[in-house]
Short mmCIF file of N, CA and C in Angstrom, two decimals:
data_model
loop_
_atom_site.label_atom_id
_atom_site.label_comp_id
_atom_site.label_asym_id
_atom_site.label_seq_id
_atom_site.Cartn_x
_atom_site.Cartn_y
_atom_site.Cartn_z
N UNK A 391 0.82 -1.20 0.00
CA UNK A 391 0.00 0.00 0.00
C UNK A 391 0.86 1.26 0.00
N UNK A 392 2.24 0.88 0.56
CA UNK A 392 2.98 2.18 0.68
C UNK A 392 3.65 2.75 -1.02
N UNK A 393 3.31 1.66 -1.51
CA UNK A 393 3.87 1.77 -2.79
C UNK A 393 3.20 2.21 -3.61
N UNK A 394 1.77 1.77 -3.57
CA UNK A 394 0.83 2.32 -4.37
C UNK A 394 0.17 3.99 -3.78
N UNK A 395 0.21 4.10 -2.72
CA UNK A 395 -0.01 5.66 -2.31
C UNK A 395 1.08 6.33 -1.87
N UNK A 396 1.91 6.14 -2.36
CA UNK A 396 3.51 6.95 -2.40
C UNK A 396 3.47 8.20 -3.00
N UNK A 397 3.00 9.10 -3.57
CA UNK A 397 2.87 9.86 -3.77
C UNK A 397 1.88 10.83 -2.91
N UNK A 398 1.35 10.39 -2.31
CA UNK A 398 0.47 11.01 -1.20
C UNK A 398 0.69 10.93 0.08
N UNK A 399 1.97 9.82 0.39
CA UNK A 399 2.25 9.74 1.46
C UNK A 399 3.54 10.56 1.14
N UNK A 400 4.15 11.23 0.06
CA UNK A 400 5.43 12.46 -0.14
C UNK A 400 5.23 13.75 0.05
N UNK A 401 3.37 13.85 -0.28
CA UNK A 401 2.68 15.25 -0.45
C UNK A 401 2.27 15.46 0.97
N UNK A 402 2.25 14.59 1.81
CA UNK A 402 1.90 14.44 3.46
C UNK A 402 2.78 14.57 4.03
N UNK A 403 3.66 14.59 3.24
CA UNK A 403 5.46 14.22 4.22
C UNK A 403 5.52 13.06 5.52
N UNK A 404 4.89 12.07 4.92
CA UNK A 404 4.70 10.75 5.79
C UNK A 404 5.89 9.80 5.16
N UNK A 405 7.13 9.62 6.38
CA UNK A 405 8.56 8.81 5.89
C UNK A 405 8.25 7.73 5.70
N UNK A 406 7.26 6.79 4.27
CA UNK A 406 7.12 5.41 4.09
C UNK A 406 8.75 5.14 3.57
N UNK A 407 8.93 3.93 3.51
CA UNK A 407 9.83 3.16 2.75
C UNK A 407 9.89 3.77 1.38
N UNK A 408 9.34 3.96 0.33
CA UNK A 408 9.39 4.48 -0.82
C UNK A 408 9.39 5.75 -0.70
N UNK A 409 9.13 6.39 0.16
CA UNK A 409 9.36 7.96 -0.05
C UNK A 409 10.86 7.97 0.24
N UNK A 410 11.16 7.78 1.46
CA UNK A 410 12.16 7.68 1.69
C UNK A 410 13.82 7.65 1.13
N UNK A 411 13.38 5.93 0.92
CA UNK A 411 14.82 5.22 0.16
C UNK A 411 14.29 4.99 -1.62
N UNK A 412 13.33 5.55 -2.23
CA UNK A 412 13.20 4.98 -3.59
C UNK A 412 12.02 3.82 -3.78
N UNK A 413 11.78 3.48 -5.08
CA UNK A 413 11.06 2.77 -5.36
C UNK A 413 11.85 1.10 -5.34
N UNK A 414 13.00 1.30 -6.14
CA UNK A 414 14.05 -0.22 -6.58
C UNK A 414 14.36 -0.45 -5.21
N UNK A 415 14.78 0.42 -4.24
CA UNK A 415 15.37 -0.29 -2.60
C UNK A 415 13.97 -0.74 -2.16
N UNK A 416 12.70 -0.22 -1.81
CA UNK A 416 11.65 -0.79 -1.78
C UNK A 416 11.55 -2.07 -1.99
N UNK A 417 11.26 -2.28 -3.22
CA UNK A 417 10.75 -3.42 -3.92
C UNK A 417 12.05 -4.51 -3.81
N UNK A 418 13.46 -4.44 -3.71
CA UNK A 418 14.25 -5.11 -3.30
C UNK A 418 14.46 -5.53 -1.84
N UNK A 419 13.77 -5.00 -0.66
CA UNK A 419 13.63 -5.04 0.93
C UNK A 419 12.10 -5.96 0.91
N UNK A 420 11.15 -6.10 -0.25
CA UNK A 420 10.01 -6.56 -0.40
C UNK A 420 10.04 -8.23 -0.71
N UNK A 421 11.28 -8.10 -1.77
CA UNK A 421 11.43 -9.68 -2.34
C UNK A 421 12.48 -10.15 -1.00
N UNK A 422 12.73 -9.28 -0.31
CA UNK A 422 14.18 -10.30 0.62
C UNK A 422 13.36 -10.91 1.90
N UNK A 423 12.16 -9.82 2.48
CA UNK A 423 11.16 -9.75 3.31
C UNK A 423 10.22 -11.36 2.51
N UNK A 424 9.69 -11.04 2.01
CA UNK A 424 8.59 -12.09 1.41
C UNK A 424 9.58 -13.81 1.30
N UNK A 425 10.99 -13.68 0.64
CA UNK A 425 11.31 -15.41 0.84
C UNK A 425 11.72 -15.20 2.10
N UNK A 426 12.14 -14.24 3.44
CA UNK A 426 12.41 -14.77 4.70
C UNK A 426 10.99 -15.33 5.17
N UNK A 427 9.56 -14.55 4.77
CA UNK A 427 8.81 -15.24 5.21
C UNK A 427 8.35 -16.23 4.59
N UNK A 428 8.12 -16.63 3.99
CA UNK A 428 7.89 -18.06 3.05
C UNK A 428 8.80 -19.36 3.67
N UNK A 429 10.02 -18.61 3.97
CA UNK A 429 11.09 -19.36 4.54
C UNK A 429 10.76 -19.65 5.99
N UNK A 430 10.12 -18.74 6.63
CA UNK A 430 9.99 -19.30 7.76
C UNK A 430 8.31 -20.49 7.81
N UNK A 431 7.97 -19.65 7.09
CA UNK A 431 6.69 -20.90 7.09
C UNK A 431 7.20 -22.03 6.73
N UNK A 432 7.80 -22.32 5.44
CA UNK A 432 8.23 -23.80 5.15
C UNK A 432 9.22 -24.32 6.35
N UNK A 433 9.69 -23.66 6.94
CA UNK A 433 10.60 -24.14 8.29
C UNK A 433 9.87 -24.86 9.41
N UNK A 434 8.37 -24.17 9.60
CA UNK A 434 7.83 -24.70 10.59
C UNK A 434 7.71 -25.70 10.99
N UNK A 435 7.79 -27.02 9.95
CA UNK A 435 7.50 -28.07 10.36
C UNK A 435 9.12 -29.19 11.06
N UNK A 436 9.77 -27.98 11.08
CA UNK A 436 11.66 -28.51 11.73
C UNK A 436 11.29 -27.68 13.14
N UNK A 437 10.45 -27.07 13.61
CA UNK A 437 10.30 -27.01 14.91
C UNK A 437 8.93 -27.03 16.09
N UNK A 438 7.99 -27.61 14.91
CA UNK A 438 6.56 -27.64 15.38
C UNK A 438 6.20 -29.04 15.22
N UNK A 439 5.90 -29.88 15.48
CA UNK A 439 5.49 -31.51 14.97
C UNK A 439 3.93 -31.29 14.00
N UNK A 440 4.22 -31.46 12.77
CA UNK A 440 2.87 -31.40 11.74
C UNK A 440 3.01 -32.55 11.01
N UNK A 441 1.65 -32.59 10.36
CA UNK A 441 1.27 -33.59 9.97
C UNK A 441 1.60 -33.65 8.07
N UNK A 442 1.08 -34.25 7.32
CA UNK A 442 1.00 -33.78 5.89
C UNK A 442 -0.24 -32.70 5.74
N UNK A 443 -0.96 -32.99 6.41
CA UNK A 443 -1.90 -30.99 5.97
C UNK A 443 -0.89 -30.10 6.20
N UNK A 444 -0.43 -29.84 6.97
CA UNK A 444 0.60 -28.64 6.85
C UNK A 444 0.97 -28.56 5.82
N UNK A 445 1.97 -29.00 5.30
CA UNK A 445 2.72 -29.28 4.02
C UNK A 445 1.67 -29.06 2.93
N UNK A 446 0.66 -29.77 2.94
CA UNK A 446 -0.53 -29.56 1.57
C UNK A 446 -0.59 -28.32 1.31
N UNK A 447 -0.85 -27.69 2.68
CA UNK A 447 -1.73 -26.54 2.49
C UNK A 447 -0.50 -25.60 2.28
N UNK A 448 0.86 -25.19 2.89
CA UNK A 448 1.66 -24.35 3.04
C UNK A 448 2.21 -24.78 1.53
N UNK A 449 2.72 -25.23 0.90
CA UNK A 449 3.82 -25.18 0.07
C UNK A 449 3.10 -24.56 -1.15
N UNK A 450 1.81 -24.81 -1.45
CA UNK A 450 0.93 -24.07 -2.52
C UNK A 450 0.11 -22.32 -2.24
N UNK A 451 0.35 -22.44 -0.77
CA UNK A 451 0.32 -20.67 -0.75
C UNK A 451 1.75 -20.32 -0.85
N UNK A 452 2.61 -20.89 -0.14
CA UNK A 452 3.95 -20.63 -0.11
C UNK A 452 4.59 -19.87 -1.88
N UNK A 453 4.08 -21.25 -2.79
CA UNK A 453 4.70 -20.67 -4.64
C UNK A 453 3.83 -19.71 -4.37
N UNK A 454 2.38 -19.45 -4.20
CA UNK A 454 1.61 -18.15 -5.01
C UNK A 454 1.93 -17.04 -4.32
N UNK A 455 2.38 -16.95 -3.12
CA UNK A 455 2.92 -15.71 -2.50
C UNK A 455 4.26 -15.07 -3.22
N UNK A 456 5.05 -16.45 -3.63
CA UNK A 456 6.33 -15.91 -4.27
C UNK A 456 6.02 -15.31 -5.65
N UNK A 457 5.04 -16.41 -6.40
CA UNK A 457 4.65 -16.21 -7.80
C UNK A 457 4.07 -14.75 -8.10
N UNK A 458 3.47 -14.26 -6.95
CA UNK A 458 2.52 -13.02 -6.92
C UNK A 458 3.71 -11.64 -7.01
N UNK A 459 4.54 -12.05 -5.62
CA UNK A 459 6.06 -11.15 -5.24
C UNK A 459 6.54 -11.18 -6.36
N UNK A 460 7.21 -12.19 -7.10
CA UNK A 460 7.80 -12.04 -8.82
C UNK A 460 6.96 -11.24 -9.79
N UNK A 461 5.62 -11.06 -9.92
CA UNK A 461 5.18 -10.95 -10.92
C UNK A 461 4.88 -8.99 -10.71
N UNK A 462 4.65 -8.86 -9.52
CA UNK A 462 4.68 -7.31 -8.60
C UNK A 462 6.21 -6.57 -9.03
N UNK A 463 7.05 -7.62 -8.48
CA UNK A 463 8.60 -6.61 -8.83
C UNK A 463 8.77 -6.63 -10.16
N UNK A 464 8.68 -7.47 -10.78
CA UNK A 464 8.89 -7.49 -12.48
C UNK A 464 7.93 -6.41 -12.98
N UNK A 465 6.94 -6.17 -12.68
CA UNK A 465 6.12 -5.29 -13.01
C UNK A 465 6.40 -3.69 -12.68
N UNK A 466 7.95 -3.24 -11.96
CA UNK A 466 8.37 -2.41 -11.10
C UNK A 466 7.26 -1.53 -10.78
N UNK A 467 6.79 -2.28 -10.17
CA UNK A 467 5.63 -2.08 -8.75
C UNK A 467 3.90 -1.23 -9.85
N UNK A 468 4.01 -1.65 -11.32
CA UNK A 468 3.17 -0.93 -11.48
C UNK A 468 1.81 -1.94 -11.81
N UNK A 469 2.07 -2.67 -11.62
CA UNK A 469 0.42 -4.02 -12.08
C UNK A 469 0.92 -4.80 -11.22
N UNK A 470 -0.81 -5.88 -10.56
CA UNK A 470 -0.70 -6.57 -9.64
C UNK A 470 -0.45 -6.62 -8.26
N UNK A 471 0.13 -5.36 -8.07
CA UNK A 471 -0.25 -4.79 -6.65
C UNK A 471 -1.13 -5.04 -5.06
N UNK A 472 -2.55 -5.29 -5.77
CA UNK A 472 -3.28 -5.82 -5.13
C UNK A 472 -3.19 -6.87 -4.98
N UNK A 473 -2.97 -8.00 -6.47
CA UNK A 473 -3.23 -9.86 -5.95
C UNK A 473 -1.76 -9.63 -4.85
N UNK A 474 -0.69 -9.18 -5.28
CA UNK A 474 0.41 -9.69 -4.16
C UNK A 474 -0.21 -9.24 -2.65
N UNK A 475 -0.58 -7.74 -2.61
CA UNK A 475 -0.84 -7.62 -1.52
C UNK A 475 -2.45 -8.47 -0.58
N UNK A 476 -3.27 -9.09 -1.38
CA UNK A 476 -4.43 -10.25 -0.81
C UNK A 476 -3.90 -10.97 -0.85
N UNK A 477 -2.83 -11.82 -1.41
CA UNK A 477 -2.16 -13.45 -1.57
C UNK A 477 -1.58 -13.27 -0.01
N UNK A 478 -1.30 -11.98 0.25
CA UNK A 478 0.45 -12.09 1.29
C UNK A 478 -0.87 -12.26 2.87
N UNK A 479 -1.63 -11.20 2.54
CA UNK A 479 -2.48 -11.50 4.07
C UNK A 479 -3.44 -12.79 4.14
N UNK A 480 -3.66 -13.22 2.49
CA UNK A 480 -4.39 -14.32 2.91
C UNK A 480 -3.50 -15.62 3.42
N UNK A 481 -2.25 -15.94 3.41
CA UNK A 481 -1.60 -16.62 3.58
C UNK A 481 -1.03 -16.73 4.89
N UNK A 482 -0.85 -14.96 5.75
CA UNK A 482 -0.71 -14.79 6.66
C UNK A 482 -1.82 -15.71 7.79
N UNK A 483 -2.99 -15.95 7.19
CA UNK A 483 -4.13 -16.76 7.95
C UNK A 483 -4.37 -17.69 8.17
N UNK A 484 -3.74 -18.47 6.56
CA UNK A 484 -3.32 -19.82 5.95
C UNK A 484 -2.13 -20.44 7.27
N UNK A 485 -1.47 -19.35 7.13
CA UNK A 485 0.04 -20.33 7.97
C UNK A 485 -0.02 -20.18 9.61
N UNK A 486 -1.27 -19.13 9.53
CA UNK A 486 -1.79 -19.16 11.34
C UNK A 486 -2.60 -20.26 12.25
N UNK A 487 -3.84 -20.02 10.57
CA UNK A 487 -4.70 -21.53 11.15
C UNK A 487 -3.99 -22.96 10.80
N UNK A 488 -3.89 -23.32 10.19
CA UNK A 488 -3.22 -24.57 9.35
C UNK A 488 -2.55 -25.15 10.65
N UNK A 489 -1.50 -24.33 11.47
CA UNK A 489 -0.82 -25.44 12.62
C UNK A 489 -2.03 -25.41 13.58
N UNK A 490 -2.86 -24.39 13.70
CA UNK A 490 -3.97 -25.01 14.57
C UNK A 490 -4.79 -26.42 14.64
N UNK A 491 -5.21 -26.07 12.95
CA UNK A 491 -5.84 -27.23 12.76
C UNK A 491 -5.50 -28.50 12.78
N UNK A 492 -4.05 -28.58 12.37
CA UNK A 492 -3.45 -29.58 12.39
C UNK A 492 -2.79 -29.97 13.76
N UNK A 493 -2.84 -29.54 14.67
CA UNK A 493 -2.68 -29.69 15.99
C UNK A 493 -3.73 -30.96 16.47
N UNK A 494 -4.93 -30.05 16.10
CA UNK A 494 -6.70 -30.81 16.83
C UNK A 494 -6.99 -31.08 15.69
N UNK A 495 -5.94 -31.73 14.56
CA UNK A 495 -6.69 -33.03 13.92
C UNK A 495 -7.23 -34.13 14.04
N UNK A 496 -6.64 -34.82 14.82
CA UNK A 496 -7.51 -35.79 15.99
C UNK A 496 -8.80 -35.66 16.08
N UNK A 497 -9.27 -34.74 16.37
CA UNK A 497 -11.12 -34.48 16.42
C UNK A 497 -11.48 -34.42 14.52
N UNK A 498 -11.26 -34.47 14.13
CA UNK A 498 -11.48 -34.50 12.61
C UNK A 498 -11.24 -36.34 11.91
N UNK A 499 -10.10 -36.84 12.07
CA UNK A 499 -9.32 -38.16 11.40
C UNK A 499 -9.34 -39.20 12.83
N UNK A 500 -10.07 -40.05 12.17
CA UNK A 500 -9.86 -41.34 13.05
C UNK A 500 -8.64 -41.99 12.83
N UNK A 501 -8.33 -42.43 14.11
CA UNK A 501 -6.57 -43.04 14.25
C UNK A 501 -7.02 -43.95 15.45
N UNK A 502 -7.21 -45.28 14.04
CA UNK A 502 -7.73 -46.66 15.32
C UNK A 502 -6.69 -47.52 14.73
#
């Protein structure tokens, strides 16, 4: 959002990231930000005990978060904007609930 109302947040004199340092340092602090987090989601399961839902569900938001991040910076920040920015929070929800659920899978999957 800071990217797309960057110009109004310069005319406000509000110090976003893009007003600031540029558009290319931006969008380069964006792709390093997005695989640390991707990275830490796919990590989770080296310090959380999960099941294969985890994995189902994380590794296919995991590409479209990246796929979305690639297709945003290649675009130097001017199309797609939005899917990256709904992919990134919907995933944020994805990788919140997912170890829940898979926690109190047990109440869901019989294991006789």
């Amino acid at each position: 959002l800071a990217i797309k109302y960057r110009y109004d947040y310069r005319s406000g004199d509000i110090p976003t990231l893009p007003v600031a340092l540029g558009l290319s340092r931006t969008l380069y602090q964006m792709g390093l930000y997005t695989f640390a987090y991707v990275g830490v989601a796919l990590a989770t399961p080296f310090f959380f005990p999960s099941s294969w839902f985890y994995i189902l569900l994380t590794i296919p938001f995991s590409a479209k978060v990246l796929w979305e991040a690639y297709r945003f910076i290649k675009s130097e920040a001017e199309n797609r904007w939005l899917a990256f920015f709904l992919w990134t929070n919907f995933s944020v929800l994805v990788f919140l609930y997912v170890p829940v659920i898979d926690k109190w899978n047990f109440l869901f999957l019989d294991r006789t």
